[in-house]
Short mmCIF file of C-alpha atoms in Angstrom, two decimals:
data_model
loop_
_atom_site.label_atom_id
_atom_site.label_comp_id
_atom_site.label_asym_id
_atom_site.label_seq_id
_atom_site.Cartn_x
_atom_site.Cartn_y
_atom_site.Cartn_z
CA MET A 25 84.67 140.52 121.25
CA THR A 26 85.49 137.37 119.33
CA LYS A 27 83.39 136.39 116.16
CA SER A 28 81.69 133.52 117.91
CA ARG A 29 80.88 135.71 121.13
CA ARG A 30 79.25 138.39 118.57
CA GLN A 31 77.12 135.63 116.85
CA PHE A 32 76.07 134.67 120.31
CA SER A 33 75.24 137.91 121.31
CA THR A 34 73.23 138.59 118.45
CA ALA A 35 71.46 134.95 118.94
CA LEU A 36 70.45 135.75 122.50
CA LYS A 37 68.67 138.70 121.41
CA LEU A 38 67.19 137.15 118.34
CA GLY A 39 66.25 134.08 120.80
CA LEU A 40 64.54 136.51 123.20
CA ALA A 41 62.87 138.75 120.57
CA ILE A 42 62.44 136.20 117.88
CA GLY A 43 58.41 135.83 118.37
CA VAL A 44 57.79 139.26 116.74
CA SER A 45 58.57 139.41 112.99
CA SER A 46 56.56 141.96 110.82
CA GLY A 47 53.50 141.86 112.99
CA TRP A 48 53.50 137.87 113.37
CA MET A 49 54.11 136.28 116.77
CA PHE A 50 54.97 132.56 117.48
CA ALA A 51 51.66 131.31 118.92
CA ALA A 52 51.91 129.74 122.66
CA ALA A 53 52.21 126.02 122.49
CA PRO A 54 48.78 124.54 122.37
CA GLN A 55 47.06 123.00 125.53
CA PRO A 56 46.06 119.21 125.12
CA ALA A 57 42.69 120.44 124.93
CA GLN A 58 43.50 122.32 121.87
CA ALA A 59 45.33 119.51 120.05
CA GLN A 60 42.54 117.78 118.32
CA SER A 61 41.12 121.29 116.98
CA LEU A 62 44.56 122.05 115.75
CA SER A 63 45.46 119.01 114.00
CA LEU A 64 44.98 120.21 110.67
CA THR A 65 46.51 123.91 111.06
CA GLY A 66 49.18 125.02 108.60
CA TYR A 67 51.73 124.45 111.29
CA LYS A 68 50.73 120.73 111.95
CA LEU A 69 50.76 119.88 108.47
CA ALA A 70 53.99 121.66 107.65
CA VAL A 71 55.46 119.58 110.44
CA ALA A 72 53.80 116.29 109.27
CA GLU A 73 54.76 116.75 105.81
CA SER A 74 58.37 117.37 106.63
CA LEU A 75 59.05 114.51 108.98
CA SER A 76 59.02 111.60 106.36
CA GLU A 77 62.87 111.40 106.27
CA ASP A 78 63.74 110.70 109.76
CA GLU A 79 61.36 108.47 111.72
CA GLY A 80 62.81 109.07 115.27
CA MET A 81 61.81 112.69 114.79
CA ALA A 82 58.14 111.72 113.52
CA ALA A 83 57.81 109.49 116.26
CA PHE A 84 58.85 112.38 118.76
CA TYR A 85 56.52 114.82 117.23
CA ARG A 86 53.68 112.50 116.98
CA ALA A 87 53.86 111.25 120.73
CA ARG A 88 53.66 114.94 121.84
CA GLY A 89 50.84 115.55 119.21
CA PHE A 90 53.02 117.84 117.28
CA GLU A 91 53.55 120.56 119.97
CA PRO A 92 56.62 122.53 119.16
CA ILE A 93 59.71 122.81 121.21
CA TRP A 94 61.32 125.77 119.40
CA THR A 95 58.74 127.99 117.78
CA SER A 96 56.36 128.51 120.60
CA ALA A 97 56.54 131.93 122.69
CA ASP A 98 57.35 130.35 125.82
CA ASP A 99 60.77 131.03 127.85
CA ALA A 100 61.61 127.29 127.47
CA ALA A 101 61.71 127.61 123.59
CA THR A 102 63.46 130.72 123.67
CA ALA A 103 66.14 129.34 125.77
CA ARG A 104 66.33 126.28 123.28
CA ARG A 105 66.75 128.69 120.18
CA ALA A 106 69.29 130.87 121.81
CA ALA A 107 71.49 127.54 123.05
CA LEU A 108 71.07 126.04 119.56
CA ILE A 109 72.48 129.27 117.73
CA GLU A 110 75.28 129.46 120.48
CA ALA A 111 76.34 125.69 120.10
CA LEU A 112 76.12 126.05 116.17
CA SER A 113 78.31 129.16 116.09
CA THR A 114 81.02 127.29 118.09
CA ALA A 115 81.00 124.15 115.74
CA GLY A 116 84.51 124.97 114.54
CA ASN A 117 86.03 124.69 117.89
CA HIS A 118 85.31 121.27 117.71
CA GLY A 119 86.79 120.82 114.54
CA LEU A 120 83.16 120.21 112.82
CA PRO A 121 81.97 121.54 109.34
CA ALA A 122 80.37 124.79 110.54
CA ARG A 123 78.93 125.31 107.27
CA ARG A 124 76.66 122.28 107.76
CA TYR A 125 74.49 123.84 110.28
CA ASP A 126 74.54 127.59 109.09
CA PRO A 127 73.05 129.50 112.15
CA THR A 128 73.16 132.50 110.21
CA ALA A 129 70.48 130.81 107.66
CA LEU A 130 68.34 129.49 110.38
CA MET A 131 68.36 132.99 112.00
CA ALA A 132 67.33 134.52 108.60
CA MET A 133 64.51 131.71 108.29
CA MET A 134 63.39 133.01 112.22
CA ARG A 135 63.05 136.57 110.75
CA ALA A 136 61.25 135.26 107.64
CA VAL A 137 58.20 133.31 109.37
CA ARG A 138 54.87 134.71 108.24
CA SER A 139 52.52 132.13 108.56
CA ASP A 140 51.53 128.94 110.54
CA ARG A 141 53.15 127.03 107.71
CA ASP A 142 56.26 129.01 107.83
CA ARG A 143 56.36 128.45 111.75
CA GLY A 144 55.77 124.46 110.95
CA GLN A 145 58.72 124.58 108.33
CA LEU A 146 60.92 126.43 110.79
CA GLU A 147 60.06 123.84 113.79
CA VAL A 148 61.38 121.12 111.67
CA GLU A 149 64.50 122.86 110.21
CA LEU A 150 65.61 123.75 113.59
CA SER A 151 65.20 120.14 114.87
CA ARG A 152 67.06 118.90 111.69
CA ALA A 153 69.75 121.39 112.71
CA TYR A 154 69.79 120.26 116.24
CA LEU A 155 70.02 116.65 115.25
CA GLN A 156 72.88 117.06 112.44
CA PHE A 157 75.08 118.90 115.26
CA ALA A 158 74.30 116.50 117.95
CA HIS A 159 74.94 113.26 115.92
CA ASP A 160 78.10 114.85 114.57
CA LEU A 161 79.48 116.18 117.84
CA SER A 162 78.50 112.91 119.83
CA GLY A 163 79.27 110.51 117.24
CA GLY A 164 81.46 112.02 114.27
CA ALA A 165 80.67 113.91 111.31
CA LEU A 166 82.24 111.00 108.88
CA ASP A 167 81.84 107.46 108.44
CA GLY A 168 85.11 106.21 108.46
CA ARG A 169 84.17 103.04 106.85
CA ARG A 170 83.62 105.14 103.55
CA ILE A 171 86.98 106.56 103.69
CA ASP A 172 89.31 103.68 104.19
CA SER A 173 88.66 100.02 104.23
CA GLY A 174 90.63 99.32 107.24
CA ILE A 175 88.35 101.45 109.42
CA LYS A 176 85.67 99.10 110.77
CA ARG A 177 83.96 101.04 113.20
CA PRO A 178 80.11 101.83 112.45
CA PRO A 179 78.99 105.60 113.32
CA VAL A 180 77.71 106.05 116.78
CA ARG A 181 74.42 107.54 116.42
CA ARG A 182 72.18 108.30 119.58
CA PRO A 183 68.52 107.79 118.25
CA SER A 184 66.89 111.06 117.33
CA GLN A 185 63.79 110.57 119.46
CA GLU A 186 66.16 110.25 122.52
CA LEU A 187 68.21 113.33 121.59
CA LEU A 188 64.86 115.50 121.14
CA GLU A 189 63.49 114.20 124.55
CA ALA A 190 66.51 115.30 126.22
CA LEU A 191 66.22 118.73 124.79
CA ALA A 192 62.51 118.85 125.55
CA THR A 193 62.98 117.84 128.81
CA GLY A 194 66.47 119.15 130.15
CA GLU A 195 68.36 122.46 130.51
CA PRO A 196 69.28 123.57 126.87
CA ARG A 197 72.72 124.43 127.33
CA ALA A 198 73.56 121.56 129.72
CA VAL A 199 72.23 119.29 126.80
CA PHE A 200 74.46 120.70 124.48
CA ARG A 201 77.39 120.46 126.74
CA GLU A 202 77.04 116.70 127.25
CA LEU A 203 77.12 116.15 123.60
CA ALA A 204 80.76 116.26 123.03
CA PRO A 205 82.88 113.13 124.47
CA THR A 206 83.60 113.84 128.23
CA THR A 207 86.80 112.04 128.11
CA PRO A 208 90.02 113.93 129.23
CA GLU A 209 91.64 112.64 125.97
CA TYR A 210 88.96 114.80 124.03
CA THR A 211 89.40 117.78 126.32
CA ARG A 212 93.19 118.08 125.84
CA LEU A 213 93.13 117.41 122.36
CA MET A 214 90.85 120.58 121.96
CA ARG A 215 93.05 122.50 124.01
CA GLU A 216 95.95 121.63 121.69
CA LYS A 217 93.93 122.37 118.83
CA MET A 218 93.25 125.99 119.96
CA SER A 219 97.14 126.32 120.93
CA LEU A 220 98.11 125.13 117.44
CA GLU A 221 95.54 127.83 115.95
CA ARG A 222 97.41 130.52 118.06
CA ILE A 223 100.81 129.27 116.69
CA VAL A 224 99.74 128.97 112.98
CA ALA A 225 98.30 132.49 113.47
CA ARG A 226 101.63 134.05 114.54
CA GLY A 227 103.43 132.07 111.76
CA GLY A 228 104.35 128.67 112.99
CA TRP A 229 107.42 127.44 114.85
CA GLY A 230 110.01 129.31 112.82
CA ALA A 231 112.38 128.28 109.97
CA PRO A 232 113.10 124.57 109.58
CA VAL A 233 116.28 123.14 110.16
CA THR A 234 117.92 122.45 106.59
CA VAL A 235 121.05 120.62 107.80
CA GLY A 236 121.41 116.94 107.43
CA LYS A 237 122.43 115.97 111.13
CA LEU A 238 123.33 117.91 114.57
CA GLU A 239 124.56 116.23 117.41
CA PRO A 240 126.20 117.28 120.76
CA GLY A 241 129.19 119.27 120.31
CA ASP A 242 128.23 121.07 117.28
CA SER A 243 127.79 124.82 116.84
CA GLY A 244 126.60 127.47 114.21
CA PRO A 245 123.64 128.52 112.36
CA GLY A 246 122.03 124.97 112.24
CA VAL A 247 122.27 124.47 115.89
CA VAL A 248 120.71 128.32 116.40
CA ILE A 249 117.69 127.31 114.15
CA LEU A 250 117.40 124.01 116.10
CA ARG A 251 117.43 125.81 119.40
CA ASP A 252 115.07 128.36 118.30
CA ARG A 253 112.63 125.76 117.05
CA LEU A 254 112.84 123.81 120.06
CA ILE A 255 112.28 126.98 121.99
CA GLU A 256 109.22 127.89 119.87
CA MET A 257 107.62 124.18 120.82
CA GLU A 258 108.38 124.74 124.26
CA TYR A 259 110.96 121.84 124.52
CA LEU A 260 113.58 124.36 125.72
CA LYS A 261 113.61 127.44 128.13
CA PRO A 262 114.80 130.85 126.03
CA THR A 263 118.53 130.80 126.02
CA LEU A 264 121.35 132.68 123.77
CA SER A 265 123.67 129.52 123.74
CA PRO A 266 124.94 128.60 120.20
CA ARG A 267 126.23 125.16 121.07
CA TYR A 268 124.66 121.79 121.24
CA ASP A 269 125.10 121.42 124.80
CA ASP A 270 123.48 119.02 127.25
CA THR A 271 120.46 121.50 127.68
CA LEU A 272 119.77 121.20 124.05
CA ARG A 273 120.42 117.43 123.90
CA ASN A 274 117.67 116.78 126.62
CA ALA A 275 115.34 118.93 124.61
CA VAL A 276 115.99 116.75 121.77
CA LEU A 277 115.53 113.46 123.60
CA ASP A 278 112.19 115.05 125.02
CA PHE A 279 111.03 115.51 121.46
CA GLN A 280 112.34 112.27 120.19
CA ARG A 281 110.40 110.47 123.17
CA ASP A 282 107.01 112.53 122.21
CA HIS A 283 107.31 111.48 118.64
CA GLY A 284 108.17 107.95 118.89
CA LEU A 285 111.53 108.16 117.64
CA ALA A 286 114.63 106.56 118.83
CA ALA A 287 115.60 108.85 121.70
CA ASP A 288 119.66 109.07 121.26
CA GLY A 289 119.77 112.98 121.60
CA VAL A 290 121.32 113.41 118.07
CA ALA A 291 119.27 115.58 115.70
CA GLY A 292 119.27 113.22 112.72
CA PRO A 293 117.37 112.89 109.45
CA SER A 294 114.14 111.17 111.11
CA THR A 295 114.23 113.74 114.09
CA LEU A 296 114.68 116.64 111.87
CA SER A 297 112.09 115.52 109.53
CA ALA A 298 109.51 115.32 112.72
CA LEU A 299 111.11 118.58 113.84
CA ASN A 300 110.25 120.42 110.68
CA VAL A 301 106.68 119.33 110.33
CA PRO A 302 104.77 122.45 110.05
CA ALA A 303 102.18 123.45 113.04
CA VAL A 304 99.39 123.56 110.42
CA GLU A 305 100.03 119.71 109.64
CA ARG A 306 100.07 118.94 113.46
CA LEU A 307 96.76 120.83 113.77
CA LYS A 308 95.34 118.72 110.99
CA SER A 309 96.31 115.79 113.25
CA VAL A 310 94.85 116.90 116.16
CA ILE A 311 91.42 117.61 114.30
CA VAL A 312 91.32 114.15 113.11
CA ALA A 313 92.23 112.76 116.55
CA MET A 314 89.24 114.82 117.71
CA GLU A 315 87.04 113.14 115.19
CA ARG A 316 88.30 109.61 115.96
CA GLU A 317 87.63 110.26 119.53
CA ARG A 318 84.03 110.79 118.39
CA TRP A 319 84.00 107.54 116.84
CA ILE A 320 84.24 105.57 120.13
CA ASN A 321 81.28 104.27 121.66
CA PHE A 322 81.36 105.67 124.87
CA ALA A 323 77.62 104.84 125.85
CA GLU A 324 78.81 101.16 125.87
CA GLY A 325 82.13 102.28 127.75
CA LEU A 326 85.53 101.12 126.93
CA GLY A 327 85.73 98.65 130.02
CA GLU A 328 86.89 99.44 133.50
CA ARG A 329 89.93 97.05 132.34
CA HIS A 330 90.75 97.26 128.56
CA VAL A 331 93.22 96.43 125.95
CA LYS A 332 94.11 99.34 123.96
CA VAL A 333 96.38 98.88 120.61
CA ASN A 334 97.55 102.24 118.99
CA ILE A 335 98.47 100.81 115.74
CA VAL A 336 100.72 103.66 114.77
CA ASP A 337 102.27 104.19 118.10
CA PHE A 338 103.29 100.21 117.91
CA HIS A 339 102.24 99.50 121.60
CA ALA A 340 99.66 97.33 123.30
CA SER A 341 98.72 98.47 126.76
CA ILE A 342 96.29 97.09 129.63
CA ILE A 343 94.42 99.88 131.14
CA ASP A 344 92.58 99.67 134.57
CA ASP A 345 90.40 102.59 135.81
CA GLY A 346 91.74 104.91 133.23
CA LYS A 347 95.47 104.25 134.20
CA VAL A 348 97.99 102.05 132.11
CA THR A 349 99.08 99.22 134.31
CA PHE A 350 100.91 97.39 131.57
CA GLU A 351 102.48 97.97 128.21
CA THR A 352 104.60 96.20 125.81
CA ARG A 353 106.01 97.09 122.10
CA SER A 354 103.95 95.73 119.23
CA VAL A 355 104.41 94.67 115.57
CA VAL A 356 101.49 95.53 113.48
CA GLY A 357 100.20 94.76 110.01
CA ALA A 358 102.88 95.78 107.09
CA LYS A 359 101.95 98.59 104.95
CA ASP A 360 100.94 96.49 102.00
CA THR A 361 97.07 97.10 101.42
CA ASP A 362 96.10 93.59 102.00
CA ARG A 363 98.21 93.34 105.57
CA ARG A 364 97.24 96.48 107.06
CA THR A 365 95.80 96.05 110.81
CA PRO A 366 92.02 96.84 110.67
CA GLU A 367 90.59 99.40 113.30
CA PHE A 368 87.50 97.98 115.36
CA SER A 369 86.76 97.02 119.02
CA ASP A 370 85.67 93.42 120.44
CA VAL A 371 86.13 91.51 123.56
CA MET A 372 89.04 89.27 124.47
CA GLU A 373 87.44 85.88 125.80
CA PHE A 374 90.54 83.50 126.14
CA MET A 375 94.18 82.95 125.69
CA VAL A 376 95.63 79.73 124.09
CA ILE A 377 98.96 78.45 125.50
CA ASN A 378 101.03 76.41 123.13
CA PRO A 379 98.79 77.28 119.98
CA SER A 380 98.77 75.70 116.74
CA TRP A 381 98.82 78.19 114.06
CA TYR A 382 96.02 77.99 111.25
CA VAL A 383 97.66 79.72 108.41
CA PRO A 384 94.79 82.15 106.63
CA ARG A 385 93.49 81.00 103.33
CA SER A 386 95.24 84.21 101.64
CA ILE A 387 98.71 83.04 103.07
CA VAL A 388 98.19 79.51 102.09
CA VAL A 389 97.35 80.25 98.32
CA ASN A 390 99.45 83.33 97.70
CA GLU A 391 102.54 82.29 99.78
CA TYR A 392 102.57 78.57 99.93
CA LEU A 393 100.99 77.29 97.13
CA PRO A 394 103.34 78.35 94.51
CA GLN A 395 106.15 76.81 96.65
CA LEU A 396 104.32 73.43 96.73
CA ARG A 397 103.80 73.60 93.01
CA ARG A 398 107.45 73.81 92.69
CA ASN A 399 108.15 71.26 95.39
CA PRO A 400 105.82 69.31 97.39
CA GLY A 401 108.04 68.94 100.10
CA ALA A 402 108.33 72.74 100.63
CA VAL A 403 107.08 74.32 103.92
CA SER A 404 107.74 71.27 105.71
CA HIS A 405 106.92 72.67 109.14
CA LEU A 406 103.46 72.87 108.16
CA VAL A 407 100.77 70.03 108.11
CA ILE A 408 98.35 69.84 104.98
CA THR A 409 94.84 68.64 105.99
CA ASP A 410 91.76 67.92 104.04
CA SER A 411 88.22 69.09 104.72
CA ARG A 412 88.07 66.11 107.35
CA GLY A 413 91.20 67.23 109.21
CA ARG A 414 93.11 64.18 107.69
CA GLN A 415 96.69 64.88 106.74
CA VAL A 416 97.54 64.90 102.87
CA ASN A 417 100.09 62.70 101.25
CA ARG A 418 102.77 65.43 99.84
CA GLY A 419 103.82 62.60 97.45
CA HIS A 420 100.87 63.20 94.97
CA GLY A 421 101.97 66.63 94.39
CA PHE A 422 100.00 70.07 94.07
CA ALA A 423 101.02 71.20 90.50
CA GLN A 424 97.38 70.50 89.45
CA TYR A 425 95.94 72.94 91.87
CA SER A 426 95.38 76.63 91.43
CA ALA A 427 94.32 79.34 94.03
CA ALA A 428 90.88 79.08 93.47
CA SER A 429 90.84 75.20 93.41
CA PHE A 430 93.19 74.41 96.51
CA PRO A 431 91.17 72.41 98.79
CA PHE A 432 93.34 72.00 101.69
CA SER A 433 94.22 73.77 104.77
CA MET A 434 97.52 74.05 106.59
CA ARG A 435 98.56 74.36 110.13
CA GLN A 436 101.60 74.49 112.21
CA PRO A 437 101.42 72.45 115.26
CA PRO A 438 102.74 73.88 118.71
CA GLY A 439 106.42 74.08 119.26
CA PRO A 440 109.24 76.28 119.60
CA ARG A 441 109.39 77.61 116.08
CA ASN A 442 105.45 78.19 115.80
CA ALA A 443 104.73 81.58 114.16
CA LEU A 444 102.55 82.30 117.13
CA GLY A 445 105.09 81.57 119.83
CA GLN A 446 103.86 80.39 122.92
CA VAL A 447 100.58 82.08 123.29
CA LYS A 448 97.95 83.78 121.58
CA PHE A 449 95.16 86.15 122.86
CA MET A 450 91.81 85.79 121.15
CA PHE A 451 88.83 88.17 120.79
CA PRO A 452 87.01 86.45 117.93
CA ASN A 453 86.07 88.64 115.12
CA LYS A 454 85.34 88.31 111.41
CA TYR A 455 88.76 89.93 110.37
CA ASN A 456 90.83 87.16 111.97
CA ILE A 457 92.85 89.30 113.91
CA TYR A 458 94.51 88.51 117.53
CA LEU A 459 97.34 89.33 119.68
CA HIS A 460 100.27 86.95 119.84
CA ASP A 461 103.79 85.91 120.88
CA THR A 462 106.27 85.40 117.86
CA PRO A 463 109.45 83.56 117.69
CA SER A 464 111.22 86.44 115.70
CA LYS A 465 112.14 89.08 118.30
CA SER A 466 114.52 91.23 116.05
CA LEU A 467 111.64 93.44 114.93
CA PHE A 468 110.79 94.69 118.48
CA SER A 469 113.95 96.75 118.05
CA ARG A 470 112.94 98.59 115.23
CA THR A 471 111.28 102.37 115.86
CA GLU A 472 108.67 101.52 113.02
CA ARG A 473 106.94 98.23 113.41
CA ALA A 474 104.57 97.61 110.69
CA PHE A 475 105.65 94.06 109.46
CA SER A 476 103.20 91.53 110.26
CA HIS A 477 100.06 90.09 108.02
CA GLY A 478 97.58 92.05 110.14
CA CYS A 479 97.85 90.39 113.48
CA ILE A 480 99.53 92.14 116.58
CA ARG A 481 102.62 90.69 117.84
CA LEU A 482 103.94 91.51 121.22
CA ALA A 483 107.32 91.79 122.76
CA ASP A 484 106.63 90.56 126.16
CA PRO A 485 103.46 88.11 125.67
CA LYS A 486 104.27 86.47 128.93
CA ASP A 487 104.28 89.43 131.05
CA PHE A 488 100.79 90.19 129.07
CA ALA A 489 99.63 87.01 129.92
CA TYR A 490 100.44 87.39 133.33
CA ALA A 491 98.84 90.82 133.83
CA LEU A 492 95.63 88.92 132.51
CA LEU A 493 95.60 86.07 134.49
CA ALA A 494 96.29 88.05 137.89
CA LEU A 495 92.75 88.77 138.42
CA GLN A 496 91.59 85.00 138.38
CA THR A 497 94.72 83.32 139.91
CA ASP A 498 97.21 84.16 142.71
CA ASP A 499 99.88 82.59 141.00
CA PRO A 500 99.77 83.71 137.09
CA GLU A 501 103.20 82.84 136.37
CA GLY A 502 102.95 79.22 137.74
CA PHE A 503 99.87 78.64 136.20
CA PHE A 504 101.05 79.77 132.91
CA ALA A 505 104.41 77.68 133.18
CA SER A 506 102.27 74.53 134.05
CA ARG A 507 100.19 74.88 130.90
CA LEU A 508 103.29 75.56 128.77
CA ARG A 509 104.97 72.71 129.96
CA GLY A 510 102.22 70.41 128.90
CA GLY A 511 103.22 70.86 125.56
CA SER A 512 99.77 70.51 124.07
CA GLU A 513 97.34 73.43 122.91
CA SER A 514 95.75 74.46 126.05
CA ARG A 515 92.76 76.98 125.81
CA VAL A 516 92.22 79.27 128.97
CA ASN A 517 89.18 81.10 129.48
CA LEU A 518 89.12 84.60 130.90
CA GLU A 519 86.67 84.51 133.91
CA LYS A 520 85.94 88.36 132.81
CA PRO A 521 86.50 89.04 129.25
CA VAL A 522 88.25 92.07 128.66
CA PRO A 523 87.50 94.89 125.64
CA VAL A 524 90.12 95.18 123.22
CA HIS A 525 90.21 98.46 121.14
CA LEU A 526 92.46 98.80 118.34
CA ILE A 527 92.88 102.53 117.37
CA TYR A 528 94.84 104.53 115.27
CA ARG A 529 96.01 107.83 116.68
CA THR A 530 99.08 109.92 115.02
CA ALA A 531 97.86 112.71 117.84
CA PHE A 532 97.31 111.81 121.02
CA SER A 533 97.74 113.04 124.72
CA GLN A 534 99.41 112.09 127.83
CA ALA A 535 98.01 112.82 131.23
CA LYS A 536 101.18 114.67 132.13
CA GLY A 537 103.42 116.00 129.47
CA LYS A 538 103.39 117.18 126.07
CA MET A 539 101.07 115.98 122.89
CA ASN A 540 102.39 112.79 121.27
CA TYR A 541 102.66 112.72 117.45
CA ARG A 542 103.08 109.58 115.28
CA ALA A 543 103.81 109.07 111.45
CA ASP A 544 100.66 108.18 109.35
CA VAL A 545 101.65 104.95 108.75
CA TYR A 546 98.79 103.55 106.41
CA GLY A 547 97.81 107.21 105.21
CA ARG A 548 94.56 106.86 106.77
CA ASP A 549 94.54 110.26 108.64
CA ALA A 550 95.34 111.82 105.49
CA LYS A 551 92.18 110.65 103.82
CA ILE A 552 90.15 111.55 107.13
CA TRP A 553 91.56 115.14 106.87
CA ASP A 554 90.65 115.32 103.17
CA ALA A 555 87.04 114.20 104.02
CA LEU A 556 86.61 116.76 106.83
CA ALA A 557 87.98 119.43 104.45
CA ALA A 558 85.76 118.52 101.70
CA ALA A 559 82.73 118.70 104.22
CA GLY A 560 83.71 122.08 105.29
CA VAL A 561 86.22 121.93 108.34
CA ALA A 562 88.29 124.82 108.51
CA LEU A 563 91.70 125.47 110.00
CA GLY A 564 91.87 127.97 112.64
CA GLY A 565 94.58 130.54 112.30
CA VAL A 566 95.01 130.02 108.52
CA GLU A 567 94.00 132.83 106.22
CA SER A 568 91.61 132.10 103.92
#
């Protein structure tokens, strides 16, 4: 019997017998007629005194005349206690900080009840434990905004009163099952977590490959180590072949595709670096991905049609009814702290064909002003305008201005060399982030594509536009071309706005196939793991 099963067995027995402890028994829940006479009992005073920190919990108990949901002697309360202890005992399965809930301490508190006041304090502690667990499992154990400035997602928190009402009126185990995200992605991540824990427990995937490069036709000890590691990773069926043959090359190709690498079938430095990442590090990535999945506000829904950009995968997708219907390569913000693409969700409302580029203030004063101070004719492709939109005479020079005092704006008119290319896709937000075309196509051939000032450049922006417009015109290509030929800036509203989700997943699944892993480009996942570990998240399979 596993540890969690033993804990549950103990909890179940305790839940059934908890009403008796040293001769004291939980009283039956008071009937409505008794509520007034019991208003000043030790139980109710203890509950009332302990609720000041959580208004939602206080409102729940006030509304029911402080009637208990945990500490009465009826079968419903018994079932809730057992379900709570069972759920808390399996918190580690979800990559949550198990010590935060401490079911052992709760059971000890149950055994120690001696008075009405003790019972009231226990009632509140059980509700607190439930709410802490419910909030963490349904919305995340961390506030990502406190971990990295590029994470803009506010915590997803169901109201405490709503959570308590659900437990008071529902079947307890069903209520607990529904707390975790019900997405296929979360299910697959959880399955991968359990698989990696078993791999870590047995020592990982074997010896790392220490040679510098291996390619088809090679043989020898390095090839054998590569072969054995790919067998352990289930990219290759068991074989004794010592040669880098076609079968091994195909396994390397599959591995490269699953890890976002250039798929050439050669085990070069970047491939071997990814191949040698220990299983325990992949386990950390999966646990972080589970936490990130809990941060998504599924109550509001992703949208039947939505756009997803996985920043570290360098791809943007249109998803309809859960299926990817369009995908293109993307370039995202550079690794410099002030250029990294932030993570948030918003709604795409319109596109602009033949856009002007309104240069962000940070670029104006940090990049272009120094050039203008030296040479007023610099960056001549940009129009400099005052606060009323009038073009500024460059002949007066700009040497007198500093970054703080420069009073002008800069704009690049529509045209073939415009920095935004021929179209931009707008989901207005305070971070000034959007998707757009670019005249510079060479960067899309790179494997890692973190080069922009923060916005997301698309390799196939016209096709992206056609896919969006297909819902509102029978000829999206013709419609787009006619606006493009006009030459002037043209706003096209989306008749049905499309949610946009900018996410950051170094571990993500495919509906069919293996897990995918990507590099932690901005180092955000490392920070999240450190915060989870500090909160008490443990790595299954690792000896303490």
